[in-house]
Amino acid sequence: MKSFLLKASLILCFLSSVTNGDVLFSSLPRSLFVVASPTEGQVLKAGENDIVVTFGLNETVTNQTNGLYKKMEVKLCYAPISQVDRKWRKTVDNLKKDKTCQFTIYDKPYETNVEGFRWKIEKDTPTATYFVRAYAYNSNGEEVAYGQTTNGKKTENLFKIQGISGRHASMDIASICFSVFALVSLFGFFLTEKRQSKS
């Protein structure tokens, strides 16, 4: 009886997690087009460069249901090469658990015409390889369509952002000078102690 209750509760927990309204990325149609200004392999600098993004309805896709679209979000997403050995950037089919696209760069109501905007790369953007993805949301706040600048395997049209490391040449020089001063002082104190112990 106990094993039956345990199995039944496990099944119920599993079913509730599957049916709680989570959207799977694999279930979304790619009915949006997205174009970003960086070229393949281009290196952009955080805090200095801009990205120009254009997006809209992909006219080549049939059976569009853009009447459902109420809001658009455009996100900066990690490419697979920047996700290796980084669980905090892991791709998961369940969009509530997905960590691929962590940086929202556009969030506005949906308009039927083609939209574009310029985004200055924020200073706290980490060094990585990226692509751009757009999501369309319905009135319930659920993703219903997407588009991205790369292919399905996320291997084309990728660009790099070089983050601010926080290190500058002047800081390196100062740390070297203080290290040398500390070693000279230590050696000087050692010699002074040695002379005093002999006398």
PDB file of C-alpha atoms in Angstrom:
ATOM      1  CA  MET A   1       0.000   0.000   0.000  1.00  0.00           C
ATOM      2  CA  LYS A   2       2.818   2.399   0.906  1.00  0.00           C
ATOM      3  CA  SER A   3       4.646   1.733  -2.357  1.00  0.00           C
ATOM      4  CA  PHE A   4       1.431   2.337  -4.308  1.00  0.00           C
ATOM      5  CA  LEU A   5       0.929   5.702  -2.570  1.00  0.00           C
ATOM      6  CA  LEU A   6       4.539   6.634  -3.193  1.00  0.00           C
ATOM      7  CA  LYS A   7       4.282   5.764  -6.895  1.00  0.00           C
ATOM      8  CA  ALA A   8       0.964   7.596  -7.223  1.00  0.00           C
ATOM      9  CA  SER A   9       2.339  10.744  -5.579  1.00  0.00           C
ATOM     10  CA  LEU A  10       5.427  10.664  -7.822  1.00  0.00           C
ATOM     11  CA  ILE A  11       3.251  10.338 -10.923  1.00  0.00           C
ATOM     12  CA  LEU A  12       1.022  13.207  -9.786  1.00  0.00           C
ATOM     13  CA  CYS A  13       4.053  15.425  -9.108  1.00  0.00           C
ATOM     14  CA  PHE A  14       5.443  14.622 -12.551  1.00  0.00           C
ATOM     15  CA  LEU A  15       2.134  15.305 -14.295  1.00  0.00           C
ATOM     16  CA  SER A  16       1.629  18.585 -12.447  1.00  0.00           C
ATOM     17  CA  SER A  17       5.087  19.771 -13.481  1.00  0.00           C
ATOM     18  CA  VAL A  18       4.367  18.853 -17.114  1.00  0.00           C
ATOM     19  CA  THR A  19       0.911  20.419 -17.254  1.00  0.00           C
ATOM     20  CA  ASN A  20       1.464  23.616 -15.263  1.00  0.00           C
ATOM     21  CA  GLY A  21       1.544  25.805 -18.384  1.00  0.00           C
ATOM     22  CA  ASP A  22       5.287  25.723 -19.072  1.00  0.00           C
ATOM     23  CA  VAL A  23       6.148  26.462 -22.687  1.00  0.00           C
ATOM     24  CA  LEU A  24       8.655  24.266 -24.485  1.00  0.00           C
ATOM     25  CA  PHE A  25      11.010  25.947 -26.946  1.00  0.00           C
ATOM     26  CA  SER A  26      10.647  23.000 -29.337  1.00  0.00           C
ATOM     27  CA  SER A  27       6.887  23.689 -29.579  1.00  0.00           C
ATOM     28  CA  LEU A  28       7.302  27.291 -30.817  1.00  0.00           C
ATOM     29  CA  PRO A  29       7.073  28.144 -34.519  1.00  0.00           C
ATOM     30  CA  ARG A  30       9.920  30.182 -35.988  1.00  0.00           C
ATOM     31  CA  SER A  31       7.570  32.793 -37.419  1.00  0.00           C
ATOM     32  CA  LEU A  32       9.651  35.912 -36.732  1.00  0.00           C
ATOM     33  CA  PHE A  33      12.692  37.188 -38.578  1.00  0.00           C
ATOM     34  CA  VAL A  34      15.547  38.842 -36.698  1.00  0.00           C
ATOM     35  CA  VAL A  35      18.534  40.673 -38.182  1.00  0.00           C
ATOM     36  CA  ALA A  36      21.361  42.140 -36.078  1.00  0.00           C
ATOM     37  CA  SER A  37      24.167  44.434 -37.190  1.00  0.00           C
ATOM     38  CA  PRO A  38      27.215  42.421 -36.004  1.00  0.00           C
ATOM     39  CA  THR A  39      28.813  40.292 -38.694  1.00  0.00           C
ATOM     40  CA  GLU A  40      29.936  36.693 -38.260  1.00  0.00           C
ATOM     41  CA  GLY A  41      32.850  36.566 -35.796  1.00  0.00           C
ATOM     42  CA  GLN A  42      32.875  40.312 -35.110  1.00  0.00           C
ATOM     43  CA  VAL A  43      34.187  41.322 -31.674  1.00  0.00           C
ATOM     44  CA  LEU A  44      32.272  44.116 -29.920  1.00  0.00           C
ATOM     45  CA  LYS A  45      33.297  45.873 -26.723  1.00  0.00           C
ATOM     46  CA  ALA A  46      30.980  46.167 -23.729  1.00  0.00           C
ATOM     47  CA  GLY A  47      30.191  49.762 -22.814  1.00  0.00           C
ATOM     48  CA  GLU A  48      31.422  51.079 -26.192  1.00  0.00           C
ATOM     49  CA  ASN A  49      29.685  49.456 -29.172  1.00  0.00           C
ATOM     50  CA  ASP A  50      26.028  49.323 -30.260  1.00  0.00           C
ATOM     51  CA  ILE A  51      23.945  46.578 -31.820  1.00  0.00           C
ATOM     52  CA  VAL A  52      21.218  47.504 -34.308  1.00  0.00           C
ATOM     53  CA  VAL A  53      18.409  44.930 -34.405  1.00  0.00           C
ATOM     54  CA  THR A  54      15.536  44.694 -36.891  1.00  0.00           C
ATOM     55  CA  PHE A  55      12.704  42.204 -36.427  1.00  0.00           C
ATOM     56  CA  GLY A  56       9.181  41.476 -37.582  1.00  0.00           C
ATOM     57  CA  LEU A  57       6.819  38.853 -38.934  1.00  0.00           C
ATOM     58  CA  ASN A  58       8.437  36.290 -41.242  1.00  0.00           C
ATOM     59  CA  GLU A  59       6.307  36.575 -44.388  1.00  0.00           C
ATOM     60  CA  THR A  60       7.581  33.264 -45.803  1.00  0.00           C
ATOM     61  CA  VAL A  61       5.887  31.280 -42.998  1.00  0.00           C
ATOM     62  CA  THR A  62       2.301  30.265 -43.758  1.00  0.00           C
ATOM     63  CA  ASN A  63      -0.597  30.019 -41.285  1.00  0.00           C
ATOM     64  CA  GLN A  64       0.584  32.944 -39.176  1.00  0.00           C
ATOM     65  CA  THR A  65      -1.400  33.674 -36.023  1.00  0.00           C
ATOM     66  CA  ASN A  66       0.067  37.095 -35.305  1.00  0.00           C
ATOM     67  CA  GLY A  67      -3.287  38.189 -33.856  1.00  0.00           C
ATOM     68  CA  LEU A  68      -2.171  36.350 -30.722  1.00  0.00           C
ATOM     69  CA  TYR A  69       0.969  38.481 -30.399  1.00  0.00           C
ATOM     70  CA  LYS A  70       0.651  41.119 -27.685  1.00  0.00           C
ATOM     71  CA  LYS A  71       4.247  41.761 -26.612  1.00  0.00           C
ATOM     72  CA  MET A  72       7.739  41.390 -28.075  1.00  0.00           C
ATOM     73  CA  GLU A  73      10.995  40.722 -26.282  1.00  0.00           C
ATOM     74  CA  VAL A  74      14.410  40.652 -27.911  1.00  0.00           C
ATOM     75  CA  LYS A  75      17.197  38.955 -25.990  1.00  0.00           C
ATOM     76  CA  LEU A  76      20.935  38.525 -26.174  1.00  0.00           C
ATOM     77  CA  CYS A  77      21.654  34.783 -26.013  1.00  0.00           C
ATOM     78  CA  TYR A  78      24.726  32.656 -25.344  1.00  0.00           C
ATOM     79  CA  ALA A  79      26.032  30.546 -28.211  1.00  0.00           C
ATOM     80  CA  PRO A  80      26.763  26.869 -27.408  1.00  0.00           C
ATOM     81  CA  ILE A  81      30.523  27.507 -27.321  1.00  0.00           C
ATOM     82  CA  SER A  82      29.999  29.908 -24.404  1.00  0.00           C
ATOM     83  CA  GLN A  83      27.772  27.429 -22.541  1.00  0.00           C
ATOM     84  CA  VAL A  84      30.330  24.611 -22.249  1.00  0.00           C
ATOM     85  CA  ASP A  85      30.994  23.763 -18.557  1.00  0.00           C
ATOM     86  CA  ARG A  86      28.737  26.647 -17.444  1.00  0.00           C
ATOM     87  CA  LYS A  87      25.547  25.272 -15.897  1.00  0.00           C
ATOM     88  CA  TRP A  88      24.287  28.795 -15.234  1.00  0.00           C
ATOM     89  CA  ARG A  89      24.032  29.266 -19.032  1.00  0.00           C
ATOM     90  CA  LYS A  90      22.488  25.859 -19.796  1.00  0.00           C
ATOM     91  CA  THR A  91      19.927  25.395 -22.582  1.00  0.00           C
ATOM     92  CA  VAL A  92      16.717  23.681 -21.447  1.00  0.00           C
ATOM     93  CA  ASP A  93      13.656  23.065 -23.633  1.00  0.00           C
ATOM     94  CA  ASN A  94      11.361  24.350 -20.860  1.00  0.00           C
ATOM     95  CA  LEU A  95      11.604  28.130 -21.306  1.00  0.00           C
ATOM     96  CA  LYS A  96      11.040  28.852 -17.604  1.00  0.00           C
ATOM     97  CA  LYS A  97      14.225  26.908 -16.820  1.00  0.00           C
ATOM     98  CA  ASP A  98      16.229  27.903 -19.903  1.00  0.00           C
ATOM     99  CA  LYS A  99      19.363  29.990 -19.234  1.00  0.00           C
ATOM    100  CA  THR A 100      20.390  30.591 -22.860  1.00  0.00           C
ATOM    101  CA  CYS A 101      18.937  34.105 -23.179  1.00  0.00           C
ATOM    102  CA  GLN A 102      19.615  36.058 -19.991  1.00  0.00           C
ATOM    103  CA  PHE A 103      19.775  39.632 -21.291  1.00  0.00           C
ATOM    104  CA  THR A 104      16.558  41.363 -22.381  1.00  0.00           C
ATOM    105  CA  ILE A 105      17.463  44.210 -24.726  1.00  0.00           C
ATOM    106  CA  TYR A 106      13.945  45.124 -25.940  1.00  0.00           C
ATOM    107  CA  ASP A 107      10.525  44.736 -24.265  1.00  0.00           C
ATOM    108  CA  LYS A 108       7.522  46.500 -25.853  1.00  0.00           C
ATOM    109  CA  PRO A 109       3.996  45.828 -27.138  1.00  0.00           C
ATOM    110  CA  TYR A 110       3.787  44.050 -30.495  1.00  0.00           C
ATOM    111  CA  GLU A 111       3.330  46.099 -33.674  1.00  0.00           C
ATOM    112  CA  THR A 112       2.553  44.555 -37.039  1.00  0.00           C
ATOM    113  CA  ASN A 113       5.140  46.557 -38.964  1.00  0.00           C
ATOM    114  CA  VAL A 114       8.865  45.815 -39.000  1.00  0.00           C
ATOM    115  CA  GLU A 115      10.563  47.251 -35.946  1.00  0.00           C
ATOM    116  CA  GLY A 116      14.144  48.190 -35.264  1.00  0.00           C
ATOM    117  CA  PHE A 117      16.173  49.623 -32.434  1.00  0.00           C
ATOM    118  CA  ARG A 118      19.730  50.392 -31.348  1.00  0.00           C
ATOM    119  CA  TRP A 119      21.058  48.871 -28.108  1.00  0.00           C
ATOM    120  CA  LYS A 120      24.255  50.036 -26.457  1.00  0.00           C
ATOM    121  CA  ILE A 121      26.048  47.014 -25.028  1.00  0.00           C
ATOM    122  CA  GLU A 122      25.929  47.370 -21.271  1.00  0.00           C
ATOM    123  CA  LYS A 123      29.179  47.475 -19.313  1.00  0.00           C
ATOM    124  CA  ASP A 124      28.278  44.428 -17.216  1.00  0.00           C
ATOM    125  CA  THR A 125      27.802  42.145 -20.249  1.00  0.00           C
ATOM    126  CA  PRO A 126      30.199  39.200 -19.815  1.00  0.00           C
ATOM    127  CA  THR A 127      32.753  38.119 -22.383  1.00  0.00           C
ATOM    128  CA  ALA A 128      31.141  35.410 -24.537  1.00  0.00           C
ATOM    129  CA  THR A 129      29.890  34.468 -28.004  1.00  0.00           C
ATOM    130  CA  TYR A 130      26.284  35.517 -28.650  1.00  0.00           C
ATOM    131  CA  PHE A 131      23.327  35.627 -31.023  1.00  0.00           C
ATOM    132  CA  VAL A 132      20.036  37.560 -30.850  1.00  0.00           C
ATOM    133  CA  ARG A 133      16.601  35.961 -30.372  1.00  0.00           C
ATOM    134  CA  ALA A 134      13.100  37.507 -30.353  1.00  0.00           C
ATOM    135  CA  TYR A 135      10.019  36.102 -28.632  1.00  0.00           C
ATOM    136  CA  ALA A 136       6.366  36.996 -29.241  1.00  0.00           C
ATOM    137  CA  TYR A 137       4.074  36.691 -26.202  1.00  0.00           C
ATOM    138  CA  ASN A 138       0.310  36.247 -25.991  1.00  0.00           C
ATOM    139  CA  SER A 139      -2.025  38.051 -23.578  1.00  0.00           C
ATOM    140  CA  ASN A 140      -1.234  35.459 -20.864  1.00  0.00           C
ATOM    141  CA  GLY A 141       2.481  36.277 -21.026  1.00  0.00           C
ATOM    142  CA  GLU A 142       3.381  32.963 -22.672  1.00  0.00           C
ATOM    143  CA  GLU A 143       5.805  32.641 -25.555  1.00  0.00           C
ATOM    144  CA  VAL A 144       3.989  31.763 -28.789  1.00  0.00           C
ATOM    145  CA  ALA A 145       6.617  32.357 -31.503  1.00  0.00           C
ATOM    146  CA  TYR A 146      10.292  33.149 -31.928  1.00  0.00           C
ATOM    147  CA  GLY A 147      12.953  34.169 -34.381  1.00  0.00           C
ATOM    148  CA  GLN A 148      16.742  34.368 -34.134  1.00  0.00           C
ATOM    149  CA  THR A 149      19.799  35.565 -36.012  1.00  0.00           C
ATOM    150  CA  THR A 150      21.404  32.120 -36.119  1.00  0.00           C
ATOM    151  CA  ASN A 151      20.425  28.724 -37.498  1.00  0.00           C
ATOM    152  CA  GLY A 152      18.708  25.939 -35.529  1.00  0.00           C
ATOM    153  CA  LYS A 153      22.012  24.471 -34.325  1.00  0.00           C
ATOM    154  CA  LYS A 154      23.233  27.942 -33.270  1.00  0.00           C
ATOM    155  CA  THR A 155      26.461  27.743 -35.275  1.00  0.00           C
ATOM    156  CA  GLU A 156      26.091  30.610 -37.799  1.00  0.00           C
ATOM    157  CA  ASN A 157      25.972  34.423 -37.531  1.00  0.00           C
ATOM    158  CA  LEU A 158      27.542  34.431 -34.064  1.00  0.00           C
ATOM    159  CA  PHE A 159      29.429  37.423 -32.677  1.00  0.00           C
ATOM    160  CA  LYS A 160      31.587  38.038 -29.636  1.00  0.00           C
ATOM    161  CA  ILE A 161      31.334  40.619 -26.904  1.00  0.00           C
ATOM    162  CA  GLN A 162      34.447  41.432 -24.949  1.00  0.00           C
ATOM    163  CA  GLY A 163      33.444  42.380 -21.429  1.00  0.00           C
ATOM    164  CA  ILE A 164      35.232  44.819 -19.172  1.00  0.00           C
ATOM    165  CA  SER A 165      37.770  42.849 -17.154  1.00  0.00           C
ATOM    166  CA  GLY A 166      38.371  45.531 -14.511  1.00  0.00           C
ATOM    167  CA  ARG A 167      42.129  45.330 -15.026  1.00  0.00           C
ATOM    168  CA  HIS A 168      44.106  48.195 -16.485  1.00  0.00           C
ATOM    169  CA  ALA A 169      47.815  48.622 -17.195  1.00  0.00           C
ATOM    170  CA  SER A 170      48.118  51.263 -14.479  1.00  0.00           C
ATOM    171  CA  MET A 171      46.718  48.818 -11.902  1.00  0.00           C
ATOM    172  CA  ASP A 172      49.188  46.134 -13.003  1.00  0.00           C
ATOM    173  CA  ILE A 173      52.118  48.573 -12.740  1.00  0.00           C
ATOM    174  CA  ALA A 174      51.010  49.753  -9.287  1.00  0.00           C
ATOM    175  CA  SER A 175      50.664  46.182  -8.013  1.00  0.00           C
ATOM    176  CA  ILE A 176      54.159  45.318  -9.297  1.00  0.00           C
ATOM    177  CA  CYS A 177      55.632  48.415  -7.623  1.00  0.00           C
ATOM    178  CA  PHE A 178      53.991  47.618  -4.277  1.00  0.00           C
ATOM    179  CA  SER A 179      55.129  43.989  -4.508  1.00  0.00           C
ATOM    180  CA  VAL A 180      58.729  45.046  -5.141  1.00  0.00           C
ATOM    181  CA  PHE A 181      58.529  47.585  -2.280  1.00  0.00           C
ATOM    182  CA  ALA A 182      57.165  44.879   0.050  1.00  0.00           C
ATOM    183  CA  LEU A 183      59.983  42.475  -0.864  1.00  0.00           C
ATOM    184  CA  VAL A 184      62.681  45.169  -0.429  1.00  0.00           C
ATOM    185  CA  SER A 185      61.190  46.184   2.952  1.00  0.00           C
ATOM    186  CA  LEU A 186      61.070  42.569   4.101  1.00  0.00           C
ATOM    187  CA  PHE A 187      64.664  41.992   3.036  1.00  0.00           C
ATOM    188  CA  GLY A 188      65.710  45.273   4.756  1.00  0.00           C
ATOM    189  CA  PHE A 189      64.004  44.290   8.034  1.00  0.00           C
ATOM    190  CA  PHE A 190      65.639  40.855   7.807  1.00  0.00           C
ATOM    191  CA  LEU A 191      69.104  42.419   7.444  1.00  0.00           C
ATOM    192  CA  THR A 192      68.459  44.865  10.303  1.00  0.00           C
ATOM    193  CA  GLU A 193      67.372  42.032  12.616  1.00  0.00           C
ATOM    194  CA  LYS A 194      70.392  39.947  11.648  1.00  0.00           C
ATOM    195  CA  ARG A 195      72.804  42.847  12.441  1.00  0.00           C
ATOM    196  CA  GLN A 196      71.133  43.523  15.789  1.00  0.00           C
ATOM    197  CA  SER A 197      71.322  39.858  16.796  1.00  0.00           C
ATOM    198  CA  LYS A 198      75.106  39.753  16.085  1.00  0.00           C
ATOM    199  CA  SER A 199      75.867  42.808  18.249  1.00  0.00           C
TER     200      SER A 199
END
